[in-house]
CSV table of C-alpha atoms in Angstrom, one decimal:
chain,number,residue,atom,x,y,z
O,1,MET,CA,102.7,29.9,58.6
O,2,ARG,CA,102.5,30.7,62.3
O,3,LEU,CA,102.4,34.4,61.4
O,4,ILE,CA,99.5,34.0,59.0
O,5,GLY,CA,97.6,31.8,61.5
O,6,ALA,CA,98.0,34.5,64.1
O,7,MET,CA,96.8,37.2,61.6
O,8,GLY,CA,93.7,35.3,61.0
O,9,ALA,CA,93.0,35.0,64.7
O,10,ASN,CA,93.5,38.8,65.0
O,11,LYS,CA,91.2,39.5,62.1
O,12,ILE,CA,93.9,41.0,60.1
O,13,ASN,CA,93.0,39.8,56.7
O,14,VAL,CA,95.8,40.7,54.3
O,15,PHE,CA,99.4,39.5,54.3
O,16,HIS,CA,101.4,42.0,52.1
O,17,TRP,CA,104.3,39.8,51.0
O,18,HIS,CA,107.3,41.9,50.0
O,19,ILE,CA,108.9,39.1,48.1
O,20,THR,CA,111.8,40.9,46.2
O,21,ASP,CA,114.2,43.5,46.9
O,22,SER,CA,117.5,45.0,45.7
O,23,GLN,CA,119.5,42.4,47.8
O,24,SER,CA,117.7,39.3,46.6
O,25,PHE,CA,115.2,38.0,44.1
O,26,PRO,CA,114.2,34.7,45.9
O,27,LEU,CA,110.9,33.8,43.9
O,28,VAL,CA,111.6,31.0,41.4
O,29,LEU,CA,109.7,31.6,38.3
O,30,GLU,CA,109.4,29.3,35.3
O,31,LEU,CA,109.2,32.2,32.8
O,32,GLU,CA,112.2,34.0,34.2
O,33,PRO,CA,114.3,31.3,36.2
O,34,GLU,CA,117.6,33.3,36.1
O,35,LEU,CA,116.2,36.1,38.2
O,36,ALA,CA,116.2,33.7,41.2
O,37,SER,CA,119.1,31.4,40.1
O,38,LYS,CA,121.4,34.4,39.7
O,39,GLY,CA,119.8,37.0,41.9
O,40,SER,CA,118.8,35.2,45.1
O,41,TYR,CA,121.0,34.5,48.1
O,42,GLY,CA,121.2,30.9,47.1
O,43,SER,CA,119.2,27.7,46.4
O,44,GLY,CA,118.4,27.3,50.0
O,45,MET,CA,116.9,30.8,50.3
O,46,GLU,CA,114.4,30.8,47.5
O,47,TYR,CA,110.6,30.3,47.3
O,48,SER,CA,109.5,27.6,44.9
O,49,ILE,CA,106.1,27.6,43.1
O,50,GLU,CA,105.0,24.9,45.6
O,51,ASP,CA,106.1,27.0,48.5
O,52,VAL,CA,103.9,29.9,47.2
O,53,LYS,CA,100.9,27.6,46.7
O,54,ARG,CA,101.2,26.3,50.3
O,55,VAL,CA,101.3,29.9,51.7
O,56,VAL,CA,98.3,31.0,49.5
O,57,GLU,CA,96.3,27.9,50.5
O,58,PHE,CA,97.1,28.3,54.2
O,59,GLY,CA,96.1,32.0,54.0
O,60,LEU,CA,92.7,31.0,52.4
O,61,GLU,CA,92.1,28.5,55.2
O,62,ASN,CA,92.8,31.1,57.8
O,63,GLY,CA,90.9,34.0,56.2
O,64,VAL,CA,94.0,35.9,55.1
O,65,ARG,CA,94.5,37.2,51.6
O,66,ILE,CA,98.1,36.9,50.2
O,67,ILE,CA,99.0,40.0,48.2
O,68,PRO,CA,102.4,39.8,46.4
O,69,GLU,CA,104.6,42.7,46.0
O,70,ILE,CA,107.4,42.7,43.3
O,71,ASP,CA,109.3,45.8,44.1
O,72,MET,CA,110.0,48.0,41.1
O,73,PRO,CA,111.2,50.2,39.5
O,74,GLY,CA,113.6,50.9,42.4
O,75,HIS,CA,115.0,48.2,44.7
O,76,THR,CA,115.8,46.0,41.6
O,77,GLY,CA,119.6,45.7,42.0
O,78,SER,CA,119.1,41.8,42.3
O,79,TRP,CA,117.6,41.8,38.8
O,80,ALA,CA,120.9,43.0,37.3
O,81,GLN,CA,122.5,39.7,38.2
O,82,ALA,CA,120.4,38.1,35.4
O,83,TYR,CA,119.8,41.2,33.3
O,84,PRO,CA,122.3,43.9,33.8
O,85,GLU,CA,121.3,45.8,30.6
O,86,ILE,CA,117.8,46.6,32.0
O,87,VAL,CA,119.0,48.1,35.4
O,88,ALA,CA,120.4,51.6,35.6
O,89,CYS,CA,123.3,52.3,38.1
O,90,ALA,CA,123.7,48.7,38.8
O,91,ASN,CA,127.1,47.7,40.5
O,92,MET,CA,127.6,51.2,41.7
O,93,PHE,CA,128.1,52.2,45.3
O,94,TRP,CA,124.9,53.4,46.8
O,95,TRP,CA,126.4,56.7,48.2
O,96,PRO,CA,129.3,57.9,46.2
O,97,GLU,CA,132.0,59.8,48.2
O,98,GLY,CA,131.4,63.5,48.3
O,99,VAL,CA,127.8,63.3,47.1
O,100,PRO,CA,125.1,64.9,49.2
O,101,TRP,CA,122.3,62.8,50.5
O,102,GLU,CA,119.8,63.9,47.8
O,103,GLU,CA,122.2,62.8,45.1
O,104,ARG,CA,122.7,59.3,46.3
O,105,LEU,CA,121.9,56.3,44.1
O,106,ALA,CA,119.9,54.4,46.6
O,107,THR,CA,118.2,54.8,50.1
O,108,GLU,CA,120.1,52.1,51.8
O,109,PRO,CA,123.1,49.7,51.1
O,110,GLY,CA,122.4,46.5,49.2
O,111,THR,CA,124.3,44.3,46.9
O,112,PHE,CA,124.1,47.3,44.7
O,113,PRO,CA,121.6,50.1,43.8
O,114,GLY,CA,119.5,49.8,40.8
O,115,HIS,CA,116.5,51.1,39.1
O,116,GLN,CA,114.7,49.5,36.0
O,117,ASN,CA,115.5,51.4,32.9
O,118,PRO,CA,112.2,52.4,31.4
O,119,LEU,CA,113.7,53.1,28.0
O,120,ILE,CA,114.9,49.6,27.3
O,121,PRO,CA,112.4,47.3,25.5
O,122,LYS,CA,113.9,44.3,27.3
O,123,THR,CA,112.8,45.9,30.6
O,124,TYR,CA,109.1,45.4,29.7
O,125,GLU,CA,109.6,41.9,28.3
O,126,VAL,CA,111.0,40.7,31.6
O,127,VAL,CA,108.5,42.6,33.7
O,128,LYS,CA,105.6,41.2,31.7
O,129,ASN,CA,106.8,37.7,32.2
O,130,VAL,CA,107.2,38.2,35.9
O,131,PHE,CA,103.7,39.8,36.2
O,132,LYS,CA,102.1,37.1,34.1
O,133,GLU,CA,103.4,34.2,36.2
O,134,VAL,CA,103.0,36.0,39.6
O,135,ALA,CA,99.4,36.8,38.7
O,136,THR,CA,98.8,33.0,38.2
O,137,LEU,CA,100.4,32.1,41.5
O,138,PHE,CA,98.4,34.5,43.6
O,139,PRO,CA,94.5,34.4,43.1
O,140,ASP,CA,94.0,37.9,44.9
O,141,THR,CA,92.8,40.7,42.7
O,142,PHE,CA,95.3,43.0,44.2
O,143,PHE,CA,99.0,43.1,43.1
O,144,HIS,CA,101.7,45.5,44.5
O,145,GLY,CA,104.1,46.9,42.2
O,146,GLY,CA,106.4,48.5,44.7
O,147,ALA,CA,107.4,52.0,43.7
O,148,ASP,CA,109.2,52.4,47.1
O,149,ASP,CA,112.3,54.5,47.3
O,150,VAL,CA,112.5,55.7,43.7
O,151,VAL,CA,115.7,57.8,43.8
O,152,PRO,CA,116.2,60.2,40.9
O,153,GLY,CA,119.9,60.0,41.4
O,154,CYS,CA,120.0,56.5,40.1
O,155,TRP,CA,118.4,57.5,36.8
O,156,LYS,CA,120.4,60.7,36.6
O,157,ALA,CA,123.4,58.5,36.6
O,158,ASP,CA,122.2,57.0,33.3
O,159,PRO,CA,122.2,59.7,30.7
O,160,THR,CA,119.4,58.2,28.6
O,161,ILE,CA,116.8,58.4,31.4
O,162,GLN,CA,114.6,61.4,32.3
O,163,LYS,CA,112.9,61.7,35.6
O,164,LEU,CA,109.4,60.2,35.7
O,165,VAL,CA,106.5,61.1,37.9
O,166,SER,CA,103.0,59.9,38.6
O,167,VAL,CA,100.1,61.1,40.9
O,168,GLY,CA,96.5,60.6,41.8
O,169,TYR,CA,95.9,57.0,43.2
O,170,ARG,CA,93.8,55.7,46.0
O,171,THR,CA,95.8,55.1,49.3
O,172,ILE,CA,96.5,52.4,51.8
O,173,VAL,CA,98.0,54.1,54.9
O,174,SER,CA,101.3,52.8,56.2
O,175,SER,CA,102.8,55.7,58.2
O,176,THR,CA,106.4,55.5,59.3
O,177,ASP,CA,105.4,57.6,62.3
O,178,TYR,CA,102.9,55.0,63.5
O,179,TYR,CA,102.8,51.7,61.6
O,180,TYR,CA,106.5,50.7,61.0
O,181,LEU,CA,107.1,47.9,63.6
O,182,ASP,CA,110.8,47.7,63.1
O,183,CYS,CA,111.5,51.4,64.1
O,184,GLY,CA,113.5,52.1,67.3
O,185,HIS,CA,116.0,49.4,67.1
O,186,GLY,CA,119.0,51.4,65.9
O,187,ASP,CA,120.6,51.6,62.5
O,188,PHE,CA,121.9,48.6,60.6
O,189,THR,CA,124.6,50.6,58.8
O,190,GLY,CA,128.1,51.1,60.3
O,191,ASN,CA,129.8,54.4,61.2
O,192,ASN,CA,126.5,56.3,61.6
O,193,SER,CA,127.2,59.8,62.8
O,194,ALA,CA,123.8,60.1,64.3
O,195,TYR,CA,125.3,58.4,67.5
O,196,ASP,CA,127.7,61.3,67.7
O,197,GLN,CA,125.3,64.1,67.8
O,198,PRO,CA,124.4,66.1,70.9
O,199,LEU,CA,121.1,65.8,72.7
O,200,GLY,CA,118.2,67.5,70.8
O,201,THR,CA,119.4,66.2,67.4
O,202,GLU,CA,119.1,62.7,65.7
O,203,GLN,CA,120.6,61.1,68.8
O,204,GLU,CA,117.1,61.1,70.4
O,205,LYS,CA,116.1,58.5,67.7
O,206,GLY,CA,118.9,56.1,68.7
O,207,GLY,CA,120.3,56.0,65.2
O,208,SER,CA,117.0,54.6,63.9
O,209,TRP,CA,115.8,56.7,60.9
O,210,CYS,CA,112.2,56.2,61.8
O,211,GLY,CA,112.6,56.0,65.7
O,212,PRO,CA,111.5,56.0,68.4
O,213,PHE,CA,109.8,52.6,68.9
O,214,LYS,CA,106.1,52.5,68.0
O,215,SER,CA,104.2,51.4,71.1
O,216,TRP,CA,100.8,49.8,70.9
O,217,GLN,CA,99.2,52.9,72.6
O,218,LEU,CA,100.7,55.1,69.8
O,219,ILE,CA,99.5,52.8,67.1
O,220,TYR,CA,96.0,52.4,68.7
O,221,ASN,CA,95.6,56.2,68.9
O,222,TYR,CA,96.3,56.8,65.2
O,223,ASP,CA,93.5,57.8,63.0
O,224,ILE,CA,94.3,57.1,59.4
O,225,THR,CA,92.0,59.6,58.0
O,226,TYR,CA,92.8,62.5,60.3
O,227,GLY,CA,92.8,65.9,58.6
O,228,LEU,CA,91.1,64.7,55.6
O,229,ASN,CA,87.8,65.8,54.3
O,230,GLU,CA,85.0,63.4,53.4
O,231,THR,CA,85.9,63.1,49.8
O,232,GLU,CA,89.6,62.5,50.6
O,233,ALA,CA,88.8,60.0,53.3
O,234,LYS,CA,86.8,57.8,50.8
O,235,LEU,CA,90.2,57.4,48.9
O,236,VAL,CA,91.7,55.7,51.9
O,237,LEU,CA,91.2,51.9,51.3
O,238,GLY,CA,92.6,50.9,54.8
O,239,GLY,CA,95.9,50.5,56.5
O,240,GLU,CA,98.8,48.2,57.0
O,241,VAL,CA,101.5,47.7,59.6
O,242,THR,CA,105.0,46.8,58.2
O,243,LEU,CA,107.9,44.9,59.5
O,244,TRP,CA,111.2,45.1,57.3
O,245,SER,CA,113.7,42.3,57.7
O,246,GLU,CA,117.0,44.3,58.1
O,247,GLN,CA,116.9,43.8,61.9
O,248,ALA,CA,114.3,41.1,62.2
O,249,ASN,CA,114.2,37.4,61.6
O,250,GLY,CA,112.3,34.3,62.7
O,251,ASN,CA,113.7,34.6,66.3
O,252,VAL,CA,112.0,37.9,67.0
O,253,LEU,CA,109.2,37.8,64.5
O,254,ASP,CA,106.3,37.1,66.9
O,255,SER,CA,107.3,39.7,69.6
O,256,ARG,CA,108.0,42.4,67.0
O,257,ILE,CA,104.5,42.1,65.6
O,258,TRP,CA,102.2,41.0,68.4
O,259,PRO,CA,100.3,42.5,70.1
O,260,ARG,CA,101.0,45.8,68.3
O,261,ALA,CA,99.4,44.6,65.2
O,262,SER,CA,96.5,43.3,67.2
O,263,ALA,CA,95.9,46.9,68.2
O,264,VAL,CA,95.9,47.9,64.5
O,265,GLY,CA,93.3,45.1,63.8
O,266,GLU,CA,90.9,46.5,66.3
O,267,VAL,CA,91.2,50.1,65.2
O,268,LEU,CA,90.8,49.4,61.5
O,269,TRP,CA,87.8,47.2,62.0
O,270,SER,CA,86.1,48.9,65.0
O,271,GLY,CA,87.8,52.3,65.4
O,272,ASN,CA,89.4,53.5,68.6
O,273,ARG,CA,86.4,55.4,70.2
O,274,ASP,CA,83.3,54.2,72.1
O,275,GLU,CA,79.7,55.0,71.3
O,276,THR,CA,80.0,58.4,72.8
O,277,GLY,CA,83.0,59.3,70.8
O,278,LYS,CA,85.5,58.9,73.7
O,279,LYS,CA,88.9,57.3,73.1
O,280,ARG,CA,89.0,53.8,74.6
O,281,SER,CA,91.9,53.1,77.0
O,282,CYS,CA,91.4,51.0,80.1
O,283,ASP,CA,89.0,48.5,78.6
O,284,THR,CA,91.4,48.2,75.5
O,285,THR,CA,94.3,47.3,77.9
O,286,ASP,CA,92.3,44.6,79.6
O,287,ARG,CA,91.1,43.2,76.3
O,288,LEU,CA,94.5,43.2,74.8
O,289,ASN,CA,96.0,41.5,77.8
O,290,GLU,CA,93.5,38.6,77.5
O,291,TRP,CA,94.1,38.4,73.8
O,292,ILE,CA,97.9,38.2,74.4
O,293,HIS,CA,97.2,35.2,76.7
O,294,ARG,CA,95.1,33.5,73.9
O,295,MET,CA,97.9,34.0,71.4
O,296,VAL,CA,100.5,32.6,73.6
O,297,SER,CA,98.3,29.6,74.3
O,298,ARG,CA,98.3,29.1,70.5
O,299,GLY,CA,102.0,29.1,70.3
O,300,VAL,CA,102.4,32.8,69.2
O,301,LYS,CA,105.1,34.4,71.3
O,302,ALA,CA,103.4,37.8,71.8
O,303,GLU,CA,105.2,40.2,74.1
O,304,PRO,CA,103.5,41.4,77.3
O,305,ILE,CA,102.3,45.0,77.7
O,306,GLN,CA,102.0,45.0,81.5
O,307,PRO,CA,103.5,43.2,84.5
O,308,LEU,CA,101.5,40.1,85.7
O,309,TRP,CA,100.5,42.0,88.8
O,310,CYS,CA,98.7,44.7,86.7
O,311,VAL,CA,96.9,41.9,84.7
O,312,ARG,CA,95.7,40.1,87.8
O,313,ASN,CA,94.6,43.2,89.8
O,314,HIS,CA,93.5,45.6,87.0
O,315,ASP,CA,94.9,48.4,89.1
O,316,CYS,CA,97.8,49.9,86.8
O,317,ILE,CA,95.7,53.0,85.7
O,318,VAL,CA,96.7,56.7,85.5
O,319,MET,CA,93.8,58.9,86.2
């Protein structure tokens, strides 16, 4: 709730809630109760219908839309706990020994890999029930169906499935090079050979696949329509920063997000250039410092961007 309240204060008006993943299906649904009872981490780590209603209502009170994401057809290993017949390559190790990277069964370790099997009628029955109930819980007109990390190797492991492709939709930008707030904190898998590489190779990313760390300046400088023509730019609906939870929890949530997400809020609403077309820099730093102080006074543990001396003297400028 503190996060959503801070989002409203920063004029970041959409909370994209990535509710389910391969490791856990924590959303308790009346139409498909076994997805959570068998696929979540446990009864104390689930979201009830009342929990969802409280989040949605609090979002509305703070001017923040709550858009749910039920990740599929990939990242559905947790579904196999309740319905193993609708999930391909379930209960298989994500990276079989001797198999090259492009032939792996998932992009990361989980309880197991898993992609929904599109040729099983039962798949559509379960998905329909999930969509139907989720649509009643979240009043927003948008719903995110995932489509993240679809790995052909998983479907190839099932002889009945052919590779499926789709193209041509509008875009919400969330670049790993600029908008992934969890980047730069190393790797959560063990025995990563990236740490053993010489300088000039992956070692420079510190073992983080999307490293280095994305500073607020890097984020603020990013233009989400750069390189697009006028027609293409109209297909860009907006942008979103993301924080994945492999290496983040409630202890670090505020400082990982704020004030870097504040920079995104300003850029997406007001741009990053002044009326003459020049990139804003010094005034942005001062404004962001003041905003950090306001967030902290509201109980949001935003991290500092300058020493206190710079904040008080306004003299930490590179000409």
